Each structure stands twice: as C-alpha cells, then as structure tokens.
Amino acid sequence: RSSRWSAATTSTGRRWGSSTACARPGSPAASPASSAAPPTSSPPTAASASATLSRSPPTAATPAPATGRYPAINKPAGVVHWLEHSPEADNVDWVVILDADQIVRGPIIPWELGAEKGKPVAAYYGYLKGCDNILAQLHTAHPEFCDKVGGILIMHIDDLRALAPLWLSKTEEVRQDKSHWSTNITGDIYGMGWISEMYGYSFGAAEVGLRHKINDDIMIYPGYTPRIGTEPLILHYGLPFKVGNWSFSKLEHHEDGIVYDCNRLFPPPPFPREVEVMESDPNVKRALYLSIECINTLNEGLLLHHTSVGCPKPQWSKYLSFLKSKRFSELTKPKYWNSLKVENKLTVQHVALSKSRHPKTHTLFSTECSSYFDWQTVGLMHSFRVSGQPGNITRLLSCTDEELKNYKGRDLAPTHYVPSMNRHPLTGDWYPAINKPAAVLHWINHVQTDAEFIVILDADMIMRGPITPWEYGAKLGHPVSTPYDYLIGCDNILAKIHTRNPSACEKVGGVIIMHIDDLRRFAMLWLHKSEEVRADKDHYATNITGDIYASGWISEMYGYSFAAAELNLRHIIKSDILIYPGYVPLPGVNYKVFHYGLRFGVGDWSFDKADWRNADIVNTCWAKFPEPPDPSAITKGDQNARERDLLSIECGKALNKALYLHHKRRNCPRLSTTIGSISKKIEEVLTSNKSERVTQRSSTTTIGRNVEHMDVTRQQAVERATDTVSRVHGSKRLARSSKMWIFAVWAISVVVFLLVISMFFSDRRRSASRSRASRSQKAHNLTMKQTV
C-alpha cells in the first residue's frame, strides 16, 4: 500500500470532442478545493498529424504526414509524451488513466480493484465489435487477446511503458484504414473512424500481451441504471442524459466558455426531493440520483473555480444554498470500492444454496404488448402451473410507453416491464427479436434474485414437465440447451467474423438452462452480438445463415451462440427436452416442451401461430382455436406417424384448455339461449380471427346485422363458432337447438319482411287511387263552373 501511483486525465474526449473535467474533492485524482491547479503536462497537439512520437514530438522542421483532423489521437500521444518528459513518470508504480468527461466519486486504488502487473483493470466497452472480426485480424498479430475495454485504465507503469508507443502507432494504423471504417465492422455508428484511438488501445494491448480484468461496475454513464448493490466510482457523462424534463448533453456545450464566465453554471437539475417522487423503483431512482449528482458536482467545481480566480460572490439562490448544504455534502461524500463485501455476499449466498436439496431455479420468457403474445402467454402460464416446474416464473414484457397505456394483459403473468427495442434507438432498425436479449439484460440489471439457475423459454412453448438443472447436468460454465441444427453460420465465415473463438460456436437455442453467474457476464454480450450480426447485412444470405428468408431475422439466435463462444461457455446439448409438433419423436423420449413455432397438422386440421397474429382471443370471451381431431380417430398403421399426430393433437388441445380456463377465471358470462346472445357469440368468434378475411353481407334483419361479417364461403368457421357454444353448455342438444332457433327466426323474419313490404305497397296503391279520384273530382267541378 506504499506503492507510488499517479492519476492522469486527457483533455480531448474520445467521442464527443473537448470537455471540461472535474474530479471530486477528497478523491485521489482531485485537486484541493483551493486556487492551486493540478499539475499539468503540456504535450504538443497531434490532432492533425499521424507520425508516431518517439523521443520528441513532430516539429515544424519534420512535419508529420496529415490524414485529416483527428483530436482523439491526442490521448495516446499525450501519454507517450508524459512518459518521456515528466519527472512524475519516474516516481510512480501505478497509473490511472481517465477521460476528461468523467466525475470521480471516490478513491481508485489499483490493488483494491485487483490490478496486477500484466493484468490491467478497465471498464467494458462491448460495442468494440472490431475485436471479433477482420479488423483485429488485420491490425494485431494476437486478435485472440483483443479486449473490448476503455473508459478507465488502471495499470502498472511498466505495462504502460510497453504499451504506449504501440497504442499511438496502432491508433494511426486503424485511423488510416478507411476501407474498414464501416459500422458493421467497427461498431462506430458514424462509420468515420472516430473510435480508432479506442481500437488503437485494444490492439496495442493485445500486441503486448496484456490481459485485462474487465470490471462492468466501476464506471457508469449517467442515465444508465446501476446493478443492485454496486456503487460506481466513475460517472462518464459522454452521452446525453435526462431526469424528468431536464436534460444535459456535453455536445451542446462544445464551445462553451462557462469556465471563464464568473458565476455562470449549467442549468440546475431537479432537487433530490423532486427525484424522490418521480420513480417508485428504488434502483431506477438510484440512477436518477447519479444523474443529478453528476451535474451538481460539475456545478460545484465551477463555483470553486470561479472563487479561486477572484470572481465576486454570487447572488444567493435556492440552488446555490443546496450546493453548500450538509444534505449535498452527505449525498456526494467519497464512495469506496468494497470488494470484500461483494465476495462475502456471494460466499454467503452459495453456502445458503448448498443447504437445500436442489439449487433454486427461476424461469423467464419474453413477450411484447400485443394480443398475439397474450394468447401465447396464457398457454405457457397454464402449462407452467401444471408441469411441476420448480421456482417462480417471470414474463419480460417489452412495450413502448404508448403501448403500455392501452395494454389489457397486465394480469396474465408475473411481469417485469422492459422498454421496447423493436426500433433500435441508434440505427432505427426494426427488429423485435432483439427484445429477448435486451429484456434478459434489463432483468439481470434491475432484479435481485436468489435463484442459482435461470431457465429461459420462448412464449410459443407449452411445458409438459419440469425442466431442472440437476436432471440435465447444468453447472457453472456449462449451460444446457437444445439443438438448432440449421444455424449453419457456426461452421462458416459468419462465426469467423463475429467471434474470436469460432470453434466454440454451438448450434443451440430454444430452451436454455444457465447458471446465474454465467448469465450475468453473458447477457450484455448476447445483446451486443445480436446487434452486430443484425448489422452485418452482407452476410444475410441463406447459404451463410440458414435463414430461409435471408432477412437477418435469426440474428438474435446467432448473437446467443457467438456470445457463448466468446466466453467459452460449452453447452450440454440435449435432444430430449424440446420437440416441434409435427416432427416425428424419438422412440421412448418424454419431451418436456412443445415449441409450436412452425405449422403442424393432422389430416384436414392444421395450426399455424402466424394465422392468429391479430386475433384478440384472450379478451374475447370463450374464443378458442379450431379443435384438433379426437385421438381415438388416429388409426394409422405407421407407429411413428401415429406418435407424431398424437403429440400434435396434445399441443392443440393444451392451448384450447388454457384459453377455456382463462375465460372461466375472467368470469365470462354464460351464453343465453336467446337468439341474440348466440348470434353475438358467433360474431365474436368469427371476427377474432383476422387471418380469415370475411365477405361482408348486409341485411335488414336483426340476425343479419349480428353476423354481417360472416364469410359464407368458410363453413368451417361457422362450425367452430357453433362448437364454441356447445362447449360452453356441455351439450350437443343445445347446439342443435340453437341452429333450429336460428333457422326459425330467419324464416319468421322473411315472413315479417314480406308482410311489411306487402303492407307498404298496398298502402301506396290506396294512396294512388285516392289521389286519382281527387284529381278527377277537381276536373269535374272546374268543368261545371265553366259551363255555368
């Protein structure tokens, strides 16, 4: 603990240009709250040059070749210059490198964070996808050592001396490689090579052989929600963030001279008591507190600076009073990294779990705010209840704010609400499948669980029995999953581009059983890899992905496999867990899950979930799907075909039973024996299935109005509606009686209609006769008058 160390910042931000930096008073990287400024090294700018600095920087006599303005290169150039010319560099053992647009919340002590010689500590930058593809293969001899890191760097001085020249030269090298600036290769949303310096660091570190200890909790962007129980030491305000109606973006202050304008501050954020009432979720509320802490600290730093340079005392305001209050001092006191507390917490948890007979299990499935996912949820939840699955289940519901306002299915399952990622916030790409990894990541970051294993299912599944980690041998580092053999991208260029460990890519998905510790480090990478594969449109082809639509629709599946390969998670692949209805089962296998993602059928009956995409079956009383044949009707001599058809029938009946019990729980009213009630029921069932386009029929009768959308060419739809009525009353006699009533009323209506028409025309004839008689009388009278 007597080691010497130094903290340094760079005054050119990586992604957004120049920025003012301010460290918290009392932290190692902070200057005292006085007029004394921190020591500064002043290397010449390298923003418009690309020659490597060795013993001295480029001069006018030996100008460097220009490749355009690139201020971010000042960071590695500044580090090289500091190592060569600063006396401090000879008197330290450890170096902490920060960006200027960061707030330090507490001491950053290398050995407490686990830094070792040869193993620096850094934050995770998952969007550096170039570590996994051709970019790393071109720019480093050791692409397998490329780590996606940045933000904060904590390393031994000897490692920095070995790294710094390569950091600078690799930055120049990547910056000049314009042919590989594209977003799908670098992850840079602008495709302009702006993050070349970040790749310069990762490639330089790979070249030297540095293996980072990647810490995902030490730094956070304001606006992001921290993991439960963590206290970030760094706030990196490189991205816009907001609290309520207030927002802040450093880009808006790119040329702001606020440092030199006496007593001028950034717009004050809401007060803590206002934040208290904005959000009920305690962890989300912590995120809001971090956001206001960031800007309040910036403003506190400006006040101290203005005072130090002789600015007059500012006028009193409620906000200034708060910044000087004991309350603010308590909120912003230095935070300390307590790794021992985290380790003890994990140890206690594992000891507690080991006392039980089996580890705790929790089940997750992902849906959206739509009627399509609602009936799937009803089916899965019913099967979960009767399957004997241990532990609890959570629906991860991805919705926009507008969708959630009108959503009716909140009570269908225990639910964790997730912001919708249907439309990607940066690229605008519409890809709903990405909601699955995004929702799992959101749940991991926002929910505290004592489960040791997580089971992840799809909404379009029916459980037939418990899925347990101990039955299938799941353990830390070895998840269990089911085979998806059509993921041919694991064997070709797709895997080589998107993972540095393609040999570990496994064709799995569907049902997943994973240890919670694996899921915590895997979830973020799953999301990033899904985005990465989705952005790689050049490799959508069917012969590369196996996707018959060649549309990138299964990018999320590859995101899972590539992320698992990246972390070297080796799956225990089980073929006896899941089956698609319509497939021939393996002899003697008792499958635990139906996955009805494809069309299946028996004889003339078939089912395809896509046909019911817009049907509001859950909110239409007693609505259901076409009833599959009775199992006793299956008389095939082929035993395989018979077993296949029996499973298909079981799946269809399970869905209808779940819907029937759902409607019963909802206290749907029993159908009356009156004609109006039966007609209304028929109309509800028919119009619930939007996939069956109906021909409109107009009629003047009451019955006709009730069934104006009936398709006379689809007699099966009428039979399904009648079948629904018969199931409610439990009697075929009632169904026959209902038909007779309908025919009787139709006949009576026709008679009444004819009588009304007859009376109408009779009345018209009488009126016409009276009119003619009246005209004749008037003519006669006129003739008589003329005669007289």
mmCIF file of C-alpha atoms in Angstrom, residues 773-786:
data_model
loop_
_atom_site.group_PDB
_atom_site.id
_atom_site.type_symbol
_atom_site.label_atom_id
_atom_site.label_comp_id
_atom_site.label_asym_id
_atom_site.label_seq_id
_atom_site.Cartn_x
_atom_site.Cartn_y
_atom_site.Cartn_z
ATOM 1 C CA ALA A 773 -110.124 10.239 -57.602
ATOM 2 C CA SER A 774 -109.354 13.631 -56.101
ATOM 3 C CA ARG A 775 -107.915 14.904 -59.378
ATOM 4 C CA SER A 776 -110.996 13.640 -61.318
ATOM 5 C CA GLN A 777 -113.371 15.395 -58.932
ATOM 6 C CA LYS A 778 -111.468 18.652 -59.203
ATOM 7 C CA ALA A 779 -111.537 18.453 -63.008
ATOM 8 C CA HIS A 780 -115.305 17.777 -62.968
ATOM 9 C CA ASN A 781 -116.002 20.733 -60.712
ATOM 10 C CA LEU A 782 -113.926 23.013 -62.921
ATOM 11 C CA THR A 783 -115.879 21.906 -65.997
ATOM 12 C CA MET A 784 -119.198 22.597 -64.260
ATOM 13 C CA LYS A 785 -118.088 26.115 -63.306
ATOM 14 C CA GLN A 786 -117.038 26.892 -66.855
#
